Amino acid sequence: MACILVFIEQRNGSIRKASLEALSEARRLASGAGWSVCAVVAGHGVAAKAAELGAWGAGRAYVAEEERFARYSSEGYAAVVRAAAEKCAPVAVFMAATALGRDLSGRVAARLGWGCFADVTKLAVDGGTVKAIRPVYSGKALASVDGAGKPVVVTLRPNVFPAESAGGAAEVEPLPVVPAEIRAVVKEILAKEGGELDVAEADVIVTGGRGIKGPENFALIRDLAKVLGAAVGASRAVVDAGWIEHSHQVGQTGKVVSPSLYIACGVSGAIQHLAGMSSSKVIVAINKDPEAPIFKVADYGIVGDLFQVVPALTEEVRKLKAEA
Amino acid sequence: MKSCVLMTHVPDTASVIKVAGSATRIEEADIKWIVSPYDEYALEEAIRLKEAKTGSVTVLTFGPERAQQGLRECLARGADAAVHVKGGDALFGDSLAIAKVLAPAIRKTGPFDIVLAGVKGVGSDNALVGAMVAELLGLPHVSSVVKLEVGETGVTAQREIEGGAEVVEAPLPCLITAQKGLNEPRYPSLKGIMASKKVAIQSFAVADLGLDEAALAGPDATCRWTGLSLPPAKSGGVILKGEEDPAGAARELARLLREQAKAI
């Protein structure tokens, strides 16, 4: 029976939500096609977690349990994925399009000699192979891609595919020690101060643009983000002005995001920015210029002074959350 | 320190994208082409390495005729040599096919101590070619680098991850992909522009690498664009007036987001 192999990402022994999304999507596709789903996880002290992957769709979970796999390395993890692929001969290898997945996928695809569909937002099985739709030109267009009938590696954009648990346990199979030359080694992980949520993973994003007038006013954006449990985004203009780090930038030279709710405050909506966020499910714009292009993609908007509107909105959300 | 910078020539990020008649590619008629912004960070880093340690910078592209413009621009900024592998239109979007051409081209024009590329080419947005080239060349790589120190035998790089950075050590030779934040690229100087005109661009065909582009695009293809469409246009947003009563507008917006959009 054909199978989809899903690479499961862990950080400090915890399985990432985006990997469960990829696993759930694999199950949905496999159940329609009569295929099975296998998972593979690399790490140290992760074996106990592997059986739980059954609830999310894995019939079998391969575990490469080794101290040197505790932290990510593209060479080590690529060897693990290849070893698992040799066991189950999948038609596709799925992984989450996280920082890790987008790094690993290229090396794995080249090692297997397969193509790769990067950062996909829609998947289907057709004629016994996996096909996908993926945003290109930072979301200005959508490309339909196929693997010319051959197996492929696929990275799935976080927050797009629902993670669905249905109970059940996976059959855990240890992957024997995988010989792998690891030359690029992670020595240390530097966490950002305050452990801020990253825009690439967030379900809600509040973004500040040039309209906030100065770096100190990101406090208004952060306040609203905090009551919503949201990540803080930024337009290119404010990143280039040095008001906030690049990791917050949304748009063509930043991150392309698809959260459930995107609130743009003082963002005019340059074409590069719109490309990066217009696939968000609900878009809210707050801007004093009624002609700002951001309103053309907004589901809801307020024409007004963000210095008055944003604090008022923060207060209203706080009240609603308190009632709930 | 001999470095090689991989460059791709892409539509300006301000471009309005339209779908061509073929429905698998963009309409190129009104497109202005630029050096992919992430490649500018890679080039700047290579030029700084040369300035700090002596050596040379070779910029290499796989693309159609117009990509020569991009090579000239890189020379004007401070690259010493430029290599143009001609072709690639048929392989657009197939990162592995492109990497299969770039890897032997790098071998042919090297050896290099370090290969640098942008984290992605804006457009196809795959962010795959760097790691694929590294794998095909048997090199270690670090992608999405925001800080780089290069020593005699190895590099220490900071790689952007969700909520922070990984500090990665790798031996030379290796491949690095550049993320925004790595540096502030310089503009070409007038002197650089004049000097760049005298540099002969080395060019060759895919066939000179012992490869068949038609086969890479045909039976050996690994990822094909079978369709291209524009996302559905949005309309009919509820836009509230908040100039006079910002608190009232905020209250109404919060209500709509909760009751209608069910987003909070």
Coordinates of C-alpha atoms in Angstrom, one line a residue:
Chain A
M1 CA 0.0 0.0 0.0
A2 CA 1.2 3.5 -0.9
C3 CA 2.0 5.8 2.0
I4 CA 2.6 9.4 2.9
L5 CA 5.6 9.8 5.3
V6 CA 5.3 12.9 7.6
F7 CA 8.4 14.3 9.2
I8 CA 7.4 15.4 12.8
E9 CA 9.3 18.4 14.2
Q10 CA 10.0 18.7 17.9
R11 CA 11.6 21.5 19.9
N12 CA 12.9 20.6 23.3
G13 CA 10.9 17.4 23.1
S14 CA 7.6 19.0 22.3
I15 CA 5.9 18.3 19.0
R16 CA 5.1 21.4 17.0
K17 CA 1.5 22.1 16.2
A18 CA 2.4 22.7 12.5
S19 CA 3.6 19.1 12.3
L20 CA 0.2 17.9 13.6
E21 CA -1.5 20.0 10.9
A22 CA 0.7 18.3 8.3
L23 CA 0.0 14.8 9.8
S24 CA -3.8 15.5 9.8
E25 CA -3.8 16.6 6.2
A26 CA -1.8 13.5 5.3
R27 CA -4.5 11.4 6.9
R28 CA -7.3 13.2 5.1
L29 CA -5.6 12.7 1.7
A30 CA -4.6 9.1 2.5
S31 CA -8.0 8.0 3.6
G32 CA -9.5 9.3 0.3
A33 CA -6.8 7.5 -1.7
G34 CA -6.6 4.3 0.3
W35 CA -3.1 5.0 1.4
S36 CA -1.4 4.7 4.8
V37 CA 0.3 7.3 6.8
C38 CA 3.7 6.9 8.5
A39 CA 5.5 9.5 10.7
V40 CA 9.1 9.9 11.5
V41 CA 10.6 11.8 14.4
A42 CA 14.2 12.5 15.3
G43 CA 15.3 13.7 18.8
H44 CA 16.4 12.7 22.2
G45 CA 13.7 11.6 24.7
V46 CA 10.9 11.7 22.1
A47 CA 10.0 8.0 21.9
A48 CA 7.2 8.4 24.5
K49 CA 5.6 11.1 22.3
A50 CA 5.7 9.0 19.2
A51 CA 2.8 6.7 20.1
E52 CA 0.6 9.7 20.5
L53 CA 1.0 10.5 16.8
G54 CA -1.6 7.8 16.1
A55 CA -4.3 10.2 17.3
W56 CA -3.4 12.6 14.5
G57 CA -3.2 10.0 11.8
A58 CA 0.0 8.0 11.9
G59 CA -0.4 4.3 11.7
R60 CA 3.3 3.8 12.3
A61 CA 5.9 6.1 13.8
Y62 CA 9.6 5.7 13.1
V63 CA 11.7 7.1 15.9
A64 CA 15.4 8.0 15.6
E65 CA 16.4 8.4 19.2
E66 CA 19.9 9.8 19.7
E67 CA 21.5 12.5 21.7
R68 CA 23.0 14.1 18.6
F69 CA 19.4 14.5 17.1
A70 CA 18.2 16.5 20.1
R71 CA 18.9 19.7 18.2
Y72 CA 18.3 20.2 14.5
S73 CA 20.9 19.6 11.8
S74 CA 20.0 19.4 8.2
E75 CA 22.5 16.6 7.5
G76 CA 21.5 14.5 10.4
Y77 CA 17.7 14.9 10.0
A78 CA 18.0 14.3 6.2
A79 CA 19.7 11.0 7.0
V80 CA 16.8 10.1 9.3
V81 CA 14.1 11.0 6.8
R82 CA 15.9 9.0 4.1
A83 CA 16.2 6.0 6.3
A84 CA 12.4 6.2 7.1
A85 CA 11.7 6.7 3.4
E86 CA 13.7 3.6 2.5
K87 CA 11.5 1.6 5.0
C88 CA 8.1 2.7 3.8
A89 CA 8.7 3.8 0.1
P90 CA 6.3 6.8 0.3
V91 CA 4.7 8.6 -2.6
A92 CA 5.3 11.9 -0.7
V93 CA 7.2 13.2 2.3
F94 CA 5.3 15.9 4.2
M95 CA 6.7 18.4 6.7
A96 CA 5.6 21.7 8.1
A97 CA 6.8 24.8 6.3
T98 CA 8.5 26.1 9.4
A99 CA 12.0 27.5 9.6
L100 CA 13.2 23.9 10.1
G101 CA 11.0 22.4 7.5
R102 CA 12.0 24.9 4.9
D103 CA 15.6 24.3 5.5
L104 CA 15.4 20.5 5.7
S105 CA 13.1 20.0 2.7
G106 CA 15.6 21.1 0.1
R107 CA 18.3 18.8 1.4
V108 CA 16.0 15.9 1.7
A109 CA 14.5 16.4 -1.8
A110 CA 18.0 16.6 -3.3
R111 CA 19.1 13.6 -1.4
L112 CA 16.1 11.5 -2.6
G113 CA 16.3 13.1 -6.1
W114 CA 12.7 14.2 -5.8
G115 CA 11.0 17.5 -6.5
C116 CA 9.6 19.7 -3.7
F117 CA 6.4 21.7 -3.4
A118 CA 7.3 24.5 -1.0
D119 CA 4.9 26.2 1.4
V120 CA 1.7 24.8 -0.1
T121 CA -1.8 25.9 0.9
K122 CA -3.9 23.3 -0.8
L123 CA -3.3 19.6 -1.6
A124 CA -5.1 16.9 -3.6
V125 CA -4.5 13.4 -4.8
D126 CA -4.9 12.9 -8.5
G127 CA -3.9 9.9 -10.5
G128 CA -2.1 8.3 -7.7
T129 CA 0.2 11.3 -7.1
V130 CA 0.0 14.4 -4.8
K131 CA -0.6 17.8 -6.4
A132 CA -0.6 21.1 -4.8
I133 CA -1.5 24.8 -5.0
R134 CA 1.0 27.2 -3.6
P135 CA 1.2 31.0 -3.4
V136 CA 4.0 32.4 -5.6
Y137 CA 5.2 36.0 -6.1
S138 CA 4.5 36.3 -2.3
G139 CA 0.8 35.5 -2.8
K140 CA 0.2 37.8 -5.8
A141 CA -0.5 34.6 -7.8
L142 CA -1.3 30.9 -7.1
A143 CA 0.6 28.1 -8.9
S144 CA -0.7 24.6 -9.4
V145 CA 2.2 22.2 -9.3
D146 CA 2.7 18.5 -9.9
G147 CA 5.7 16.2 -9.6
A148 CA 5.5 14.8 -13.2
G149 CA 4.3 11.5 -11.8
K150 CA 7.2 11.1 -9.4
P151 CA 7.3 11.2 -5.6
V152 CA 7.7 14.6 -4.0
V153 CA 8.6 16.4 -0.8
V154 CA 5.9 18.8 0.4
T155 CA 6.1 21.6 3.0
L156 CA 2.7 22.7 4.3
R157 CA 2.2 26.3 5.4
P158 CA 1.4 26.5 9.1
N159 CA -2.1 27.6 10.2
V160 CA -3.7 26.6 6.9
F161 CA -4.6 22.9 7.4
P162 CA -6.6 22.0 10.5
A163 CA -5.1 19.6 13.0
E164 CA -7.7 17.0 13.9
S165 CA -7.2 14.4 16.6
A166 CA -9.3 11.2 16.3
G167 CA -7.7 9.0 19.0
G168 CA -5.7 5.9 18.4
A169 CA -2.0 5.0 18.9
A170 CA 0.7 4.6 16.4
E171 CA 2.8 1.5 16.2
V172 CA 6.3 2.8 17.2
E173 CA 9.3 1.4 15.4
P174 CA 12.8 2.5 16.4
L175 CA 14.9 3.5 13.4
P176 CA 18.3 1.9 13.9
V177 CA 21.3 4.3 14.4
V178 CA 21.5 6.3 11.2
P179 CA 25.0 7.0 10.2
A180 CA 25.2 10.6 9.3
E181 CA 28.0 13.0 8.9
I182 CA 27.0 16.2 10.7
R183 CA 29.2 19.2 9.8
A184 CA 26.9 22.2 10.4
V185 CA 26.1 22.0 14.1
V186 CA 23.8 24.1 16.2
K187 CA 25.8 25.3 19.2
E188 CA 23.2 27.4 20.9
I189 CA 19.7 28.7 20.6
L190 CA 19.2 32.4 21.2
A191 CA 15.6 33.1 22.3
K192 CA 14.2 36.5 21.7
E193 CA 13.5 38.5 24.8
G194 CA 10.0 38.1 26.2
G195 CA 9.5 34.9 24.1
E196 CA 7.3 36.8 21.6
L197 CA 5.1 34.8 19.3
D198 CA 6.4 34.7 15.7
V199 CA 4.2 36.0 12.9
A200 CA 4.9 32.9 10.8
E201 CA 3.1 30.7 13.4
A202 CA 0.5 33.1 14.8
D203 CA -3.2 32.6 14.4
V204 CA -3.8 36.4 15.0
I205 CA -1.4 39.2 13.9
V206 CA -1.5 42.9 14.8
T207 CA 0.7 44.9 12.5
G208 CA 2.1 48.4 12.8
G209 CA 3.0 50.5 9.8
R210 CA 4.4 54.0 9.2
G211 CA 1.2 55.5 10.6
I212 CA 2.4 54.7 14.1
K213 CA 4.9 57.5 13.7
G214 CA 7.7 56.2 15.9
P215 CA 9.2 53.0 17.4
E216 CA 7.9 54.0 20.9
N217 CA 4.3 53.7 19.6
F218 CA 4.7 50.0 19.0
A219 CA 3.5 49.8 22.6
L220 CA -0.1 50.5 21.3
I221 CA 0.3 47.6 18.8
R222 CA 1.7 45.3 21.5
D223 CA -1.1 46.1 23.9
L224 CA -3.7 45.1 21.3
A225 CA -1.7 42.0 20.4
K226 CA -1.5 41.0 24.0
V227 CA -5.2 41.0 24.6
L228 CA -5.7 39.0 21.4
G229 CA -2.9 36.6 22.1
A230 CA -1.5 37.8 18.8
A231 CA 2.0 38.2 17.2
V232 CA 3.3 41.7 16.4
G233 CA 3.8 42.3 12.7
A234 CA 5.5 45.2 10.9
S235 CA 5.5 46.7 7.4
R236 CA 8.7 47.0 5.5
A237 CA 8.8 50.8 6.0
V238 CA 9.1 50.5 9.7
V239 CA 11.6 47.7 9.6
D240 CA 13.8 49.6 7.2
A241 CA 13.5 52.6 9.5
G242 CA 14.9 50.5 12.3
W243 CA 11.8 50.7 14.5
I244 CA 11.6 46.9 14.9
E245 CA 13.5 43.8 13.9
H246 CA 13.1 42.2 10.5
S247 CA 11.7 39.0 12.0
H248 CA 8.4 40.9 12.4
Q249 CA 8.2 42.0 8.8
V250 CA 5.2 40.8 6.8
G251 CA 5.4 41.0 3.0
Q252 CA 7.4 40.2 0.0
T253 CA 10.8 40.6 1.6
G254 CA 9.5 39.4 5.0
K255 CA 7.1 36.7 5.9
V256 CA 4.1 35.6 3.9
V257 CA 1.3 34.8 6.4
S258 CA -2.2 33.3 6.5
P259 CA -3.6 33.9 10.0
S260 CA -7.3 33.7 11.0
L261 CA -7.3 37.4 11.9
Y262 CA -4.9 40.2 10.6
I263 CA -5.2 43.7 12.0
A264 CA -3.2 46.3 10.1
C265 CA -2.8 49.6 12.0
G266 CA -1.4 52.6 10.1
V267 CA -0.3 50.3 7.2
S268 CA -1.1 52.0 3.8
G269 CA -0.9 48.6 1.9
A270 CA 2.0 48.7 -0.5
I271 CA 1.7 45.9 -3.1
Q272 CA 4.6 44.0 -1.4
H273 CA 2.7 44.1 1.9
L274 CA -0.6 43.1 0.5
A275 CA 1.0 40.1 -1.2
G276 CA 2.3 38.9 2.1
M277 CA -1.0 39.0 4.0
S278 CA -4.0 39.0 1.7
S279 CA -4.6 35.3 2.2
S280 CA -5.5 36.0 5.8
K281 CA -9.0 34.8 6.6
V282 CA -10.3 38.0 8.2
I283 CA -8.5 41.3 7.5
V284 CA -9.0 44.5 9.5
A285 CA -7.6 47.9 8.5
I286 CA -7.3 50.9 10.7
N287 CA -6.0 54.0 8.8
K288 CA -6.8 57.7 8.7
D289 CA -6.6 57.7 4.9
P290 CA -9.8 56.3 3.4
E291 CA -8.0 55.9 0.0
A292 CA -5.3 53.7 1.5
P293 CA -5.0 50.5 -0.6
I294 CA -5.2 48.3 2.5
F295 CA -9.0 49.0 2.6
K296 CA -9.4 47.3 -0.7
V297 CA -8.4 43.9 0.8
A298 CA -10.0 44.6 4.2
D299 CA -13.1 42.7 5.4
Y300 CA -13.6 45.3 8.2
G301 CA -12.0 48.7 8.6
I302 CA -12.1 51.9 10.5
V303 CA -11.2 55.2 8.9
G304 CA -9.8 57.1 11.8
D305 CA -6.8 58.1 14.0
L306 CA -5.1 54.9 15.1
F307 CA -3.9 56.6 18.2
Q308 CA -7.5 56.8 19.4
V309 CA -9.0 53.8 17.6
V310 CA -6.4 51.2 18.6
P311 CA -6.4 51.8 22.4
A312 CA -10.3 51.8 22.3
L313 CA -10.3 48.5 20.4
T314 CA -7.8 47.0 22.9
E315 CA -10.3 48.0 25.7
E316 CA -13.3 46.6 23.8
V317 CA -11.5 43.3 23.1
R318 CA -10.5 43.1 26.8
K319 CA -14.1 43.5 27.8
L320 CA -15.3 40.8 25.4
K321 CA -12.6 38.4 26.5
A322 CA -13.5 39.1 30.2
E323 CA -17.2 38.3 29.4
A324 CA -16.4 35.0 27.7
Chain B
M1 CA 38.8 33.8 0.5
K2 CA 37.3 32.9 -2.8
S3 CA 33.5 33.2 -2.8
C4 CA 30.8 32.4 -5.2
V5 CA 27.5 34.3 -5.1
L6 CA 24.4 32.7 -6.8
M7 CA 22.2 35.4 -8.3
T8 CA 18.7 35.2 -9.8
H9 CA 17.1 37.9 -11.8
V10 CA 13.4 38.4 -10.8
P11 CA 10.5 40.7 -11.3
D12 CA 10.7 43.9 -9.2
T13 CA 8.8 43.4 -6.0
A14 CA 6.6 46.4 -6.9
S15 CA 5.4 44.5 -10.1
V16 CA 1.7 43.9 -10.7
I17 CA 1.5 40.2 -11.6
K18 CA -0.6 39.1 -14.5
V19 CA -1.0 35.6 -15.9
A20 CA 0.3 35.0 -19.4
G21 CA -1.7 33.4 -22.2
S22 CA -0.1 30.0 -21.4
A23 CA -1.7 30.2 -18.0
T24 CA 1.4 28.7 -16.4
R25 CA 3.7 31.7 -16.4
I26 CA 3.4 35.4 -15.7
E27 CA 3.0 38.0 -18.4
E28 CA 6.5 39.5 -18.8
A29 CA 5.6 42.4 -21.0
D30 CA 5.6 45.2 -18.4
I31 CA 8.0 43.6 -15.9
K32 CA 11.1 45.4 -14.7
W33 CA 13.7 42.9 -13.7
I34 CA 16.0 43.2 -10.7
V35 CA 18.6 41.2 -8.7
S36 CA 16.5 39.2 -6.2
P37 CA 16.7 41.3 -3.0
Y38 CA 18.0 38.4 -0.9
D39 CA 20.9 37.9 -3.4
E40 CA 21.9 41.5 -2.7
Y41 CA 22.6 40.5 1.0
A42 CA 24.6 37.5 -0.2
L43 CA 26.6 39.7 -2.5
E44 CA 27.2 42.4 0.1
E45 CA 28.5 39.8 2.5
A46 CA 30.9 38.3 -0.1
I47 CA 32.2 41.8 -0.9
R48 CA 32.8 42.5 2.8
L49 CA 34.6 39.2 3.2
K50 CA 36.9 40.1 0.3
E51 CA 37.5 43.5 1.8
A52 CA 38.3 42.0 5.2
K53 CA 40.4 39.0 4.1
T54 CA 41.4 39.7 0.4
G55 CA 40.2 37.2 -2.2
S56 CA 37.7 37.4 -4.9
V57 CA 33.9 37.4 -5.6
T58 CA 32.4 35.5 -8.5
V59 CA 28.8 36.0 -9.2
L60 CA 27.0 33.2 -11.1
T61 CA 23.5 33.1 -12.6
F62 CA 21.5 30.6 -14.6
G63 CA 19.0 32.5 -16.6
P64 CA 18.0 34.0 -20.0
E65 CA 19.9 36.8 -21.8
R66 CA 18.4 39.6 -19.7
A67 CA 20.1 38.1 -16.6
Q68 CA 23.3 39.6 -17.8
Q69 CA 22.0 43.0 -16.7
G70 CA 21.8 41.6 -13.2
L71 CA 25.4 40.3 -13.5
R72 CA 26.6 43.8 -14.6
E73 CA 24.9 45.3 -11.6
C74 CA 26.7 42.9 -9.2
L75 CA 30.0 43.7 -10.9
A76 CA 29.3 47.4 -10.4
R77 CA 28.7 46.8 -6.7
G78 CA 32.1 45.0 -6.3
A79 CA 32.1 41.5 -7.7
D80 CA 35.3 40.6 -9.6
A81 CA 34.0 38.1 -12.1
A82 CA 30.7 37.0 -13.5
V83 CA 29.5 33.7 -15.0
H84 CA 26.3 33.3 -17.0
V85 CA 24.9 29.8 -17.6
K86 CA 22.3 30.5 -20.4
G87 CA 18.9 29.1 -20.3
G88 CA 16.5 28.1 -17.6
D89 CA 13.2 29.4 -18.8
A90 CA 11.8 25.9 -19.2
L91 CA 13.0 24.9 -15.7
F92 CA 11.4 27.8 -13.8
G93 CA 9.9 26.7 -10.5
D94 CA 11.7 23.3 -10.5
S95 CA 14.3 24.0 -7.9
L96 CA 16.0 20.6 -8.2
A97 CA 16.4 21.0 -11.9
I98 CA 18.0 24.4 -11.4
A99 CA 20.3 23.0 -8.6
K100 CA 21.4 20.2 -11.0
V101 CA 22.6 22.9 -13.4
L102 CA 24.1 25.3 -10.7
A103 CA 26.1 22.6 -8.9
P104 CA 28.3 21.6 -11.9
A105 CA 28.6 25.2 -12.9
I106 CA 30.0 26.0 -9.5
R107 CA 32.4 23.1 -9.8
K108 CA 33.5 24.2 -13.3
T109 CA 34.2 27.8 -12.2
G110 CA 35.5 27.0 -8.7
P111 CA 36.9 25.9 -6.4
F112 CA 35.4 28.3 -3.8
D113 CA 35.8 28.6 -0.1
I114 CA 32.3 29.7 0.4
V115 CA 29.1 29.8 -1.7
L116 CA 26.5 32.4 -0.9
A117 CA 22.9 32.8 -2.2
G118 CA 19.7 34.6 -1.2
V119 CA 17.4 32.6 1.1
K120 CA 14.9 32.6 -1.8
G121 CA 14.4 34.0 -5.2
V122 CA 11.4 36.3 -4.9
G123 CA 8.8 35.0 -7.4
S124 CA 9.0 31.2 -7.3
D125 CA 9.5 31.6 -3.5
N126 CA 10.7 28.1 -3.1
A127 CA 13.7 28.8 -0.8
L128 CA 15.1 25.4 -1.9
V129 CA 17.9 26.0 -4.3
G130 CA 20.6 26.8 -1.7
A131 CA 20.2 23.6 0.3
M132 CA 19.8 21.5 -2.8
V133 CA 23.0 22.9 -4.4
A134 CA 24.8 22.2 -1.0
E135 CA 23.6 18.6 -1.0
L136 CA 24.6 18.0 -4.7
L137 CA 28.0 19.5 -4.0
G138 CA 28.4 17.5 -0.8
L139 CA 28.7 20.8 1.3
P140 CA 27.3 21.7 4.7
H141 CA 24.9 24.7 4.6
V142 CA 23.3 27.2 6.9
S143 CA 20.1 28.9 5.6
S144 CA 18.4 32.1 6.5
V145 CA 21.5 33.7 8.0
V146 CA 21.2 37.0 9.7
K147 CA 24.8 37.2 11.1
L148 CA 27.9 35.6 9.8
E149 CA 31.5 35.4 11.0
V150 CA 34.0 33.7 8.8
G151 CA 37.3 32.3 10.2
E152 CA 40.2 30.5 8.6
T153 CA 38.6 27.1 8.6
G154 CA 35.0 27.6 9.4
V155 CA 32.0 29.9 9.9
T156 CA 29.7 30.8 12.8
A157 CA 26.3 31.8 11.6
Q158 CA 23.1 32.9 13.2
R159 CA 20.1 31.5 11.5
E160 CA 16.6 32.9 11.9
I161 CA 14.1 30.6 13.5
E162 CA 10.7 31.2 15.0
G163 CA 11.1 33.3 18.1
G164 CA 14.9 33.5 18.0
A165 CA 18.0 32.3 16.3
E166 CA 20.2 29.2 16.1
V167 CA 24.0 29.7 16.3
V168 CA 25.4 27.2 13.8
E169 CA 29.1 26.3 13.3
A170 CA 30.2 24.8 10.0
P171 CA 33.5 24.1 8.4
L172 CA 34.6 25.7 5.1
P173 CA 33.8 25.1 2.3
C174 CA 30.1 25.6 3.0
L175 CA 27.1 27.2 1.5
I176 CA 25.2 30.1 3.2
T177 CA 21.8 31.6 2.3
A178 CA 21.2 35.2 3.3
Q179 CA 18.2 36.6 5.1
K180 CA 17.3 40.2 5.4
G181 CA 19.1 41.7 8.3
L182 CA 22.4 40.2 7.4
N183 CA 23.8 43.5 6.3
E184 CA 22.9 46.8 4.5
P185 CA 23.8 46.3 0.8
R186 CA 25.8 49.1 -0.8
Y187 CA 24.8 50.9 -4.0
P188 CA 27.0 50.7 -7.0
S189 CA 29.6 53.5 -7.2
L190 CA 30.2 55.4 -10.4
K191 CA 33.8 54.0 -10.4
G192 CA 32.3 50.5 -10.0
I193 CA 29.9 51.0 -12.8
M194 CA 32.7 52.2 -15.1
A195 CA 35.0 49.3 -14.1
S196 CA 32.2 46.7 -14.5
K197 CA 31.8 47.5 -18.2
K198 CA 35.4 46.3 -18.8
V199 CA 34.8 42.8 -17.2
A200 CA 34.1 40.1 -19.7
I201 CA 31.2 37.9 -18.6
Q202 CA 32.1 34.2 -18.9
S203 CA 29.1 32.5 -20.4
F204 CA 28.3 28.9 -21.4
A205 CA 25.3 26.7 -22.2
V206 CA 23.7 24.0 -20.1
A207 CA 25.0 21.5 -22.7
D208 CA 28.6 22.6 -21.8
L209 CA 28.0 21.1 -18.4
G210 CA 27.1 17.8 -19.9
L211 CA 23.4 18.3 -19.2
D212 CA 20.3 18.4 -21.5
E213 CA 17.9 21.1 -20.5
A214 CA 15.1 19.6 -22.6
A215 CA 15.5 16.4 -20.6
L216 CA 15.6 18.3 -17.3
A217 CA 12.3 20.0 -18.3
G218 CA 10.8 16.9 -19.8
P219 CA 11.3 13.3 -18.5
D220 CA 13.5 14.3 -15.6
A221 CA 11.3 17.2 -14.4
T222 CA 10.6 17.0 -10.6
C223 CA 8.2 20.0 -10.1
R224 CA 6.1 21.5 -12.9
W225 CA 3.8 24.5 -12.8
T226 CA 0.7 23.2 -14.5
G227 CA -1.4 26.3 -13.9
L228 CA -1.2 29.9 -12.6
S229 CA -4.1 32.0 -11.4
L230 CA -4.7 35.2 -9.5
P231 CA -6.2 35.0 -6.0
P232 CA -9.9 36.0 -5.9
A233 CA -10.2 39.8 -5.5
K234 CA -11.9 40.9 -2.3
S235 CA -14.7 43.4 -2.1
G236 CA -17.5 44.5 0.1
G237 CA -15.6 45.1 3.2
V238 CA -17.4 46.8 6.1
I239 CA -15.6 50.2 6.5
L240 CA -16.6 52.2 9.6
K241 CA -16.1 55.9 10.0
G242 CA -14.1 56.5 13.1
E243 CA -13.0 60.2 12.8
E244 CA -15.7 61.6 15.1
D245 CA -16.4 58.7 17.5
P246 CA -13.3 56.5 17.6
A247 CA -14.5 54.7 20.7
G248 CA -17.9 53.9 19.1
A249 CA -16.3 52.7 15.9
A250 CA -13.9 50.5 17.9
R251 CA -16.9 49.1 19.9
E252 CA -18.8 48.3 16.7
L253 CA -15.7 46.7 15.1
A254 CA -15.2 44.5 18.2
R255 CA -18.8 43.4 18.0
L256 CA -18.6 42.6 14.3
L257 CA -15.4 40.6 14.8
R258 CA -17.0 38.6 17.6
E259 CA -20.5 38.1 16.3
Q260 CA -20.2 38.2 12.5
A261 CA -16.6 37.2 11.7
K262 CA -16.3 35.0 14.8
A263 CA -12.6 36.0 14.8
I264 CA -12.2 36.9 18.4

